[in-house]
Coordinates of C-alpha atoms and ligand atoms in Angstrom, one line a residue:
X1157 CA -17.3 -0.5 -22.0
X1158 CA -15.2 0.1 -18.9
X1159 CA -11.8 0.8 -20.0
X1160 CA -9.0 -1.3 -17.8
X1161 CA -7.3 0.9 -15.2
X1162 CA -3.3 0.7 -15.5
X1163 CA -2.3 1.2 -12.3
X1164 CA -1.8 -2.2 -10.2
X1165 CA 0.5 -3.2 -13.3
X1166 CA 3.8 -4.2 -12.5
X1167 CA 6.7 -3.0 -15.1
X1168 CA 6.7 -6.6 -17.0
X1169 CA 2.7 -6.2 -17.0
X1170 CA 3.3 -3.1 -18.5
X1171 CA 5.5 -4.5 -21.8
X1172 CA 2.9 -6.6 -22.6
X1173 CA 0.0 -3.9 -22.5
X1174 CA 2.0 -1.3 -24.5
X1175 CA 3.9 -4.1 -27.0
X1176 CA 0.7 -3.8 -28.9
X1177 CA 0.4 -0.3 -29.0
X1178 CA 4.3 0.9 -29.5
X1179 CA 7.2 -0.9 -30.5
X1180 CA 9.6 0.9 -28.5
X1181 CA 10.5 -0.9 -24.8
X1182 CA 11.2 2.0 -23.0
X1183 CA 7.5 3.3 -23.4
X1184 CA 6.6 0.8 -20.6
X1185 CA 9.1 2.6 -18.1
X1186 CA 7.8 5.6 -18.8
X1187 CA 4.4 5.0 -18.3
X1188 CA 5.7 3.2 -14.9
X1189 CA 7.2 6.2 -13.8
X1190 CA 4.3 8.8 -14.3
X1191 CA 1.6 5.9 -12.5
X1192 CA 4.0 4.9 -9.6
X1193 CA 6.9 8.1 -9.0
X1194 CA 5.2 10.9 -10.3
X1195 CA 1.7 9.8 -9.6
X1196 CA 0.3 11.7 -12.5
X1197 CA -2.9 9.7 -13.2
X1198 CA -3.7 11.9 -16.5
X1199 CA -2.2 10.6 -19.4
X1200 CA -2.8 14.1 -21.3
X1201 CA 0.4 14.8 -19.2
X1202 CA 2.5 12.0 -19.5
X1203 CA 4.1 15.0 -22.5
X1204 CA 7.4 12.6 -22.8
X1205 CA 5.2 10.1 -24.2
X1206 CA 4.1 10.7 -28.5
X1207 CA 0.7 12.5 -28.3
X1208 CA -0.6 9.6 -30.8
X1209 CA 0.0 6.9 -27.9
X1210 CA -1.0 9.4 -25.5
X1211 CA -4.6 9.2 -27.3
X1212 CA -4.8 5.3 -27.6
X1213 CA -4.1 5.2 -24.4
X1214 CA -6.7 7.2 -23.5
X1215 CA -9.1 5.4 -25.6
X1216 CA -8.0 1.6 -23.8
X1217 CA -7.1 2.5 -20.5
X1218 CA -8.1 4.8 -17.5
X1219 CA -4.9 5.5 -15.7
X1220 CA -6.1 4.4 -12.4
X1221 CA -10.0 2.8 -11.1
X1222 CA -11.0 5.9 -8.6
X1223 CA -13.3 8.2 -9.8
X1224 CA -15.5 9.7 -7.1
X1225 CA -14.0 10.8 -4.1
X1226 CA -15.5 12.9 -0.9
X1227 CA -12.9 14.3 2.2
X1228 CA -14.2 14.5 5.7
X1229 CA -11.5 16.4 8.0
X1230 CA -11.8 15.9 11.5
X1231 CA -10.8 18.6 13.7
X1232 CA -7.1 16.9 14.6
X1233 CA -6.2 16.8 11.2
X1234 CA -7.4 13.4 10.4
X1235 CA -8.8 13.2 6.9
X1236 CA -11.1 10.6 5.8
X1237 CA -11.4 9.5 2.3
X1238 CA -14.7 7.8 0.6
X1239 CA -13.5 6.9 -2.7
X1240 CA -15.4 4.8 -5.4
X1241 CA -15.1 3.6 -8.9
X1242 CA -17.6 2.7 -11.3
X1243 CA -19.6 0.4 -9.1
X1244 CA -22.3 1.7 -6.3
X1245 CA -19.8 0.3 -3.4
X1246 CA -17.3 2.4 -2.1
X1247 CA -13.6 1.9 0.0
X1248 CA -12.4 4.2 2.5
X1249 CA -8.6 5.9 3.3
X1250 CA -7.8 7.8 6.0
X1251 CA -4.9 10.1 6.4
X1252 CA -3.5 10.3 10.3
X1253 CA -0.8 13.6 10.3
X1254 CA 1.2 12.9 13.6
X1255 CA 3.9 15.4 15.0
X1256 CA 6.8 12.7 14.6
X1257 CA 5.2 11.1 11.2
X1258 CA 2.1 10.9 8.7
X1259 CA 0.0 7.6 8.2
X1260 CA -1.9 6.4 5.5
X1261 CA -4.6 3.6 6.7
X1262 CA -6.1 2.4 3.5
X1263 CA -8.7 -0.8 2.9
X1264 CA -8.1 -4.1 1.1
X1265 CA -11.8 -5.2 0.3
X1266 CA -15.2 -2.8 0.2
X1267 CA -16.7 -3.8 3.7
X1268 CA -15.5 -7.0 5.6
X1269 CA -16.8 -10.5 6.0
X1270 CA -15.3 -11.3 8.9
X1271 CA -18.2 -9.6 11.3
X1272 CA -16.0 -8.8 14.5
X1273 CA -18.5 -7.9 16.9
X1274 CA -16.9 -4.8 17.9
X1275 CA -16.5 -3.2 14.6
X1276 CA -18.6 -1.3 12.3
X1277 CA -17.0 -2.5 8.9
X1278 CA -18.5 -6.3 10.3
X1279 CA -21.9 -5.0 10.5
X1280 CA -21.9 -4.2 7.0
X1281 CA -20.6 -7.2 5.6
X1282 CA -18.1 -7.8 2.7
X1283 CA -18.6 -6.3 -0.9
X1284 CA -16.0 -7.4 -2.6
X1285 CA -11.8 -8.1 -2.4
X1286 CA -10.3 -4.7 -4.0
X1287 CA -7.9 -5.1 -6.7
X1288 CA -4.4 -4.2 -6.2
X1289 CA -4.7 -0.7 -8.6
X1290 CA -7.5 0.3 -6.3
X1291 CA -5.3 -0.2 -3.1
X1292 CA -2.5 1.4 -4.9
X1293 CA -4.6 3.9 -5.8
X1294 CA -6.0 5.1 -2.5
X1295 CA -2.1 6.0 -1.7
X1296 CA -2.2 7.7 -4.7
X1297 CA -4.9 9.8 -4.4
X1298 CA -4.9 10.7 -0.6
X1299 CA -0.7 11.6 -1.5
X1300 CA -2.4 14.3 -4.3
X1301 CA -4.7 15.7 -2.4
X1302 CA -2.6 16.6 0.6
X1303 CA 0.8 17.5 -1.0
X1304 CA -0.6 17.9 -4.7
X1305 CA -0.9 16.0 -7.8
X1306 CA 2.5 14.4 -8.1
X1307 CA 4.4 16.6 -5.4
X1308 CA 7.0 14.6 -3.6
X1309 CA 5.6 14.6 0.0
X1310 CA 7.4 16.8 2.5
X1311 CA 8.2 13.5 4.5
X1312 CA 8.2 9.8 4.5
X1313 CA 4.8 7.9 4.8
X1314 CA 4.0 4.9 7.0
X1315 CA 1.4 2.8 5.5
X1316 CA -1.0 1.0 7.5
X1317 CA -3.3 -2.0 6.1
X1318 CA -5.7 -1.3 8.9
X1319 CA -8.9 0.1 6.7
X1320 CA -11.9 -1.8 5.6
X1321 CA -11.5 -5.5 5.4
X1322 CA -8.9 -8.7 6.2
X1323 CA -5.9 -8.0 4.2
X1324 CA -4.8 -11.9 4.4
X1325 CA -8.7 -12.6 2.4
X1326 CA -7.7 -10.9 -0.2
X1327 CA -3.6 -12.3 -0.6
X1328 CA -2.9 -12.0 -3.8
X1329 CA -3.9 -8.5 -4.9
X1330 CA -2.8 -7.0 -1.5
X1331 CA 0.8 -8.9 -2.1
X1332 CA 1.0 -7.1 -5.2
X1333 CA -0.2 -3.9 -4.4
X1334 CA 2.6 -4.3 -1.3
X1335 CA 4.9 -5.3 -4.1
X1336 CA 4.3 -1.9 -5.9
X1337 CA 4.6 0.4 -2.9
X1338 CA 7.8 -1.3 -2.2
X1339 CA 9.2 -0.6 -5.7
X1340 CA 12.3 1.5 -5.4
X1341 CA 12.0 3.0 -8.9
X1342 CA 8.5 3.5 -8.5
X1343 CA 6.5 4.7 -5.2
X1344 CA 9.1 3.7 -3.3
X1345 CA 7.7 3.3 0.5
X1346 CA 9.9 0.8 2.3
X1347 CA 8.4 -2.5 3.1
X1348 CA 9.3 -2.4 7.0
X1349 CA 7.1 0.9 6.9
X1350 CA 4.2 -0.7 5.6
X1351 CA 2.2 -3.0 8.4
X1352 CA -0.2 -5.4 7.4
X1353 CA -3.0 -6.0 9.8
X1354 CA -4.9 -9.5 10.4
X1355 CA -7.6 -10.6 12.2
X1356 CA -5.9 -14.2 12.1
X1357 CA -6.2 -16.2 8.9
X1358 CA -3.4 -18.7 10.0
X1359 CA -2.5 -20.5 7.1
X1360 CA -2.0 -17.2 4.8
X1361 CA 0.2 -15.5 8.0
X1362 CA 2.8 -19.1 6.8
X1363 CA 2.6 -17.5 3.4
X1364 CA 3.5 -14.1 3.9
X1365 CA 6.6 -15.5 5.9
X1366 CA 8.1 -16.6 2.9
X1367 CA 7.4 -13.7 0.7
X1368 CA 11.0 -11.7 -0.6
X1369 CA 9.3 -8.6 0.1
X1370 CA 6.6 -8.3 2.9
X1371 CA 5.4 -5.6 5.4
X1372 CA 5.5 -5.8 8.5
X1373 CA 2.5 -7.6 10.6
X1374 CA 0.2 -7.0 13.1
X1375 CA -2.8 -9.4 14.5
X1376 CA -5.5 -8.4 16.1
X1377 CA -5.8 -10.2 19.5
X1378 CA -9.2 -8.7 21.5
X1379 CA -9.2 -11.7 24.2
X1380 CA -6.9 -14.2 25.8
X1381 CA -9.4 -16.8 26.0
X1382 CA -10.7 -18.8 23.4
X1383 CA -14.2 -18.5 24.4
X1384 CA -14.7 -14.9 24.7
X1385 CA -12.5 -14.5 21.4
X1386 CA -14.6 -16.4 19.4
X1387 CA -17.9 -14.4 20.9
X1388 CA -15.7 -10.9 19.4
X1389 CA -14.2 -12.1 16.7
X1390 CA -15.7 -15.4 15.0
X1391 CA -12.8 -16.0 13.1
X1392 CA -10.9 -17.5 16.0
X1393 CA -14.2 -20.7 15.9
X1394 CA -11.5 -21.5 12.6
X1395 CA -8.2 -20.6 13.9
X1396 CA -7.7 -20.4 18.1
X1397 CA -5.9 -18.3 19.9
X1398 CA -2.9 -21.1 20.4
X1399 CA -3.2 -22.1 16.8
X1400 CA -2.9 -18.2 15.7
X1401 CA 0.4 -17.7 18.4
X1402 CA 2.1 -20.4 17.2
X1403 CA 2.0 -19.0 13.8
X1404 CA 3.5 -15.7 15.3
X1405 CA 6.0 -17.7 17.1
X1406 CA 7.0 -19.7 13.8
X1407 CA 7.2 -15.8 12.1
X1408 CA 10.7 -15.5 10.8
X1409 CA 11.4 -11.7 12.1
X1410 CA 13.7 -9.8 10.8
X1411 CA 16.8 -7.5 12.5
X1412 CA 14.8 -5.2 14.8
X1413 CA 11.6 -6.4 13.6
X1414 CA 8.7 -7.3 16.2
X1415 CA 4.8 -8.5 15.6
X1416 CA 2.4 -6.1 17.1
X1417 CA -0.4 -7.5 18.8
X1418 CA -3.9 -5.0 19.1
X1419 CA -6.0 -5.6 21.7
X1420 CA -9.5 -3.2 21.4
X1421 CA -10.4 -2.2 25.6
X1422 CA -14.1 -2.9 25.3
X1423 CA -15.1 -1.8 28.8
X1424 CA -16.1 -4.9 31.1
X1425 CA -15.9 -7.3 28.7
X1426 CA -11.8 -7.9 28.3
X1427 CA -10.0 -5.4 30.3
X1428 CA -9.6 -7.1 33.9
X1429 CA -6.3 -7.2 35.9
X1430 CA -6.6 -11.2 34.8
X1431 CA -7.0 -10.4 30.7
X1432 CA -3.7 -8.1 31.3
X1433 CA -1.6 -10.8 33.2
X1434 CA -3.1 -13.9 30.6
X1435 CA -2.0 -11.7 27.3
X1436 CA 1.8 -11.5 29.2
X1437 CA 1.2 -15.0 29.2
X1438 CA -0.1 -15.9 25.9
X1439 CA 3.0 -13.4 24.6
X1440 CA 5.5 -14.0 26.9
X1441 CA 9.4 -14.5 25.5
X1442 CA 8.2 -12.9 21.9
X1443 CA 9.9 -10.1 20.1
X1444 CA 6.5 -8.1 20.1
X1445 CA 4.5 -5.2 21.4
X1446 CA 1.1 -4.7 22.6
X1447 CA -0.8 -1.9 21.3
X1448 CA -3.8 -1.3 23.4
X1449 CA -7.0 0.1 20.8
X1450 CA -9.8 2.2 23.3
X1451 CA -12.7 1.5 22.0
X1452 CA -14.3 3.4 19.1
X1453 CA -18.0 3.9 19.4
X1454 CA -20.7 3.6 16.5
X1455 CA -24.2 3.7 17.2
X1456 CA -24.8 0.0 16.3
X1457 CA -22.1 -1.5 18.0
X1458 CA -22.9 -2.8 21.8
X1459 CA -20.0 -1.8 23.4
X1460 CA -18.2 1.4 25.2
X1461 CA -14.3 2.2 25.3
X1462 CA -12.7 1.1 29.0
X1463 CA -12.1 4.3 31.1
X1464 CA -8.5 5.7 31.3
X1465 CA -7.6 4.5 34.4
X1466 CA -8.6 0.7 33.6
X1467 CA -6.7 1.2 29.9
X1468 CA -2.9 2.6 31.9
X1469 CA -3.6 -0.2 34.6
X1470 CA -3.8 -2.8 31.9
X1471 CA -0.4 -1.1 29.8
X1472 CA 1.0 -0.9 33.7
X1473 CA 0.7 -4.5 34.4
X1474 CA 2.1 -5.5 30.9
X1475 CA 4.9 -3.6 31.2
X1476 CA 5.3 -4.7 34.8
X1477 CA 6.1 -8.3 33.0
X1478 CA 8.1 -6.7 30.7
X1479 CA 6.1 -6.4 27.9
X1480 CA 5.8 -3.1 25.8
X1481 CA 2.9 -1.8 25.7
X1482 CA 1.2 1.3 24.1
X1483 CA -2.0 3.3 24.0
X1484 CA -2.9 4.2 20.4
X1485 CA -4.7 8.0 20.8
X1486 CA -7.9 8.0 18.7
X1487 CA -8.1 9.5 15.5
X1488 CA -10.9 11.1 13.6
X1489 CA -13.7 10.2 16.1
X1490 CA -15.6 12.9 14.7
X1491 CA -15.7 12.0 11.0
X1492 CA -15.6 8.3 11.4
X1493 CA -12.4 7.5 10.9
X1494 CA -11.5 5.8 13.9
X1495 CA -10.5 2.7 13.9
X1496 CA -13.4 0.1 13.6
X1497 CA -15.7 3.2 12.8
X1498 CA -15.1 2.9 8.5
X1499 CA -18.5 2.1 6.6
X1500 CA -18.5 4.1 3.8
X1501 CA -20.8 6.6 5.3
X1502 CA -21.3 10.2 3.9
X1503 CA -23.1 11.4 6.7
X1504 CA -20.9 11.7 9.7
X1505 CA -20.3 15.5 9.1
X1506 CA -20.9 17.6 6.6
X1507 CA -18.0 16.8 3.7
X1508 CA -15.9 20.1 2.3
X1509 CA -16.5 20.5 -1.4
X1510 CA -15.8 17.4 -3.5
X1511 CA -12.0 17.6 -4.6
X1512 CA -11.6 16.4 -8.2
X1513 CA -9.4 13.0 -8.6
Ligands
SAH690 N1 -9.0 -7.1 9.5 C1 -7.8 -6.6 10.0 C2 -7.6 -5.1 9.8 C3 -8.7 -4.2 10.0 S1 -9.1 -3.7 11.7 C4 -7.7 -6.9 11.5 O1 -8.7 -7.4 12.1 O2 -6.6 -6.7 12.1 C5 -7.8 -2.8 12.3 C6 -7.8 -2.7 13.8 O3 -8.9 -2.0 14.4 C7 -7.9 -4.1 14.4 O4 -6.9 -4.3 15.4 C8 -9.3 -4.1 15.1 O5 -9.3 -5.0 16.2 C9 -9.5 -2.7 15.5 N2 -10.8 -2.3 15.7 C10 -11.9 -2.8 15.0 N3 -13.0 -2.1 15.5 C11 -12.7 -1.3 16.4 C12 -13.3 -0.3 17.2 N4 -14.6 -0.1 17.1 N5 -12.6 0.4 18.1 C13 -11.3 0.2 18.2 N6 -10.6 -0.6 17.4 C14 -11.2 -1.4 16.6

């Protein structure tokens, strides 16, 4: 029998479990603070806790799902995580070190249904949604194995839902795994540094502007044009381009806040002088940036990254109508990790020695 993982429980979540198993309230809070501020996942050291709990607990529950997990470390730091539970399918974390600050990309469902034509995680199709412990758990775990099991890490964290799959298909347990990172007594990672990346599911980008606590969002643009946008990202056949910006322009941002759009350079396809001036267009008057994605190659997708000088032309005539605009630097070509590049593959590069979970 597979025993229930505990992490992805909320504190009131937590009562309930434990009411069963001790009569005393305060066990829940305990509990909650070794799963979500100490991240100790082993409940042999949980030593505030009774050792006769300590063994039921053991015998119900598995502190959190991940069991198997392989590191690929690409030569500028980046680390790539394969993780995987019980089943054969597996999700994928990647940890992006950075001189100013450290990101933590992590996926919301195994694979991706949405089958953008530019990206490798659409080519394989979607497994299945994660559940929120999982998604909780990839933090978790990539935190322990850079800074050590429960080690407070040397600086804050930026979390990005920009991993495998469409955060806004899977709402509820990606709300509530948002919900835990938030959580000031437990992991305790602000909402605003927590960005939440959609390929466009309009009706659930409404929802999430009514949530209390939210991250920040991000939508992934790829075209200015309807017909080219639904060619690279089919999604857009359901929700257009106008439909999708009038969402962003009904966002209710808060102080400082701004909606980042992405937009992949896929060379000769949507990088022209006329793709740059129609996305000032499209965007014109928002409180937004633009960050421009070069392409990240995988053997079976049919498209190369634009050349430099085509990508700072395009951020050049952006910011000449007064747009900011960025280039995002790859990260982890070499393993895999880049963006678009994550299929749960083991055989990029060689993998160091399997670290234990
Ligand atoms: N489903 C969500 C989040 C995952 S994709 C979304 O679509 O936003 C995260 C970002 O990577 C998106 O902006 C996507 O357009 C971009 N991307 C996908 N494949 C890519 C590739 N091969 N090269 C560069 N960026 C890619």
């Amino acid at each position: 029998m597979n025993k229930i993982p505990l992490l992805g429980s909320a504190i009131d979540d937590l009562q309930k479990r434990l009411a069963a198993l001790d009569s005393r309230g305060y066990r829940a809070r305990q509990v909650h603070d070794h799963l979500y501020r100490r991240r100790n996942y082993d409940f042999r050291l949980m030593t505030d806790l009774p050792r006769s709990l300590r063994t039921v607990l053991e015998d119900h529950f598995v502190a959190q799902p991940l069991s198997r997990m392989e590191v690929f470390h690409s030569l500028d730091g980046t680390r790539r995580y394969l993780l995987g539970g019980s089943g054969d399918d597996r999700l994928e974390a990647v940890w992006i070190p950075d001189e100013r600050r450290d990101t933590i990309c992590i996926s919301t469902q195994a694979g991706c249904p949405l089958a953008c034509a530019f990206c490798m995680t659409g080519v394989i199709g979607l497994s299945r949604n994660l559940a929120a412990g999982e998604i909780v758990a990839e933090v978790g775990l990539v935190l322990n194995h850079v800074y050590g099991a429960g080690q407070e890490p040397r600086r804050g964290v930026n979390l990005v839902l920009m991993g495998m799959g469409e955060p806004l298909a899977n709402y509820e347990e990606v709300m509530r795994a948002v919900r835990l990172f938030a959580e000031p007594n437990g992991m305790n990672i602000s909402q605003r540094r927590i960005t939440l990346s959609t390929a466009g599911v309009v009706p659930k980008i409404y929802e999430l502007a009514s949530e209390p606590i939210r991250p920040e969002l991000a939508v992934s643009l790829a075209a200015t044009r309807d017909d080219l946008r639904n060619e690279l990202m089919p999604i857009n056949k359901q929700w257009p381009i106008a439909e999708l910006l009038k969402a962003c322009r009904d966002y209710p941002l808060r102080p400082h806040e701004q909606i980042t759009f992405e937009y992949v350079m896929l060379d000769g396809v949507n990088d022209s002088r006329t793709d740059a001036a129609q996305l000032a267009d499209l965007i014109r008057g928002m409180e937004a940036k633009v960050n421009l994605i070069p392409h990240n190659p995988a053997p079976e997708l049919p498209y190369r990254a634009s050349p430099d000088y085509r990508i700072l032309e395009f951020q050049s005539i952006l910011r000449g109508h007064g747009i900011l605009a960025f280039v995002r630097t790859p990260r982890g070509r070499d393993i895999s990790a880049a963006c678009g590049q994550l299929a749960a593959r083991t055989s990029s590069s060689p993998p160091r020695p399997q670290a234990s979970v």
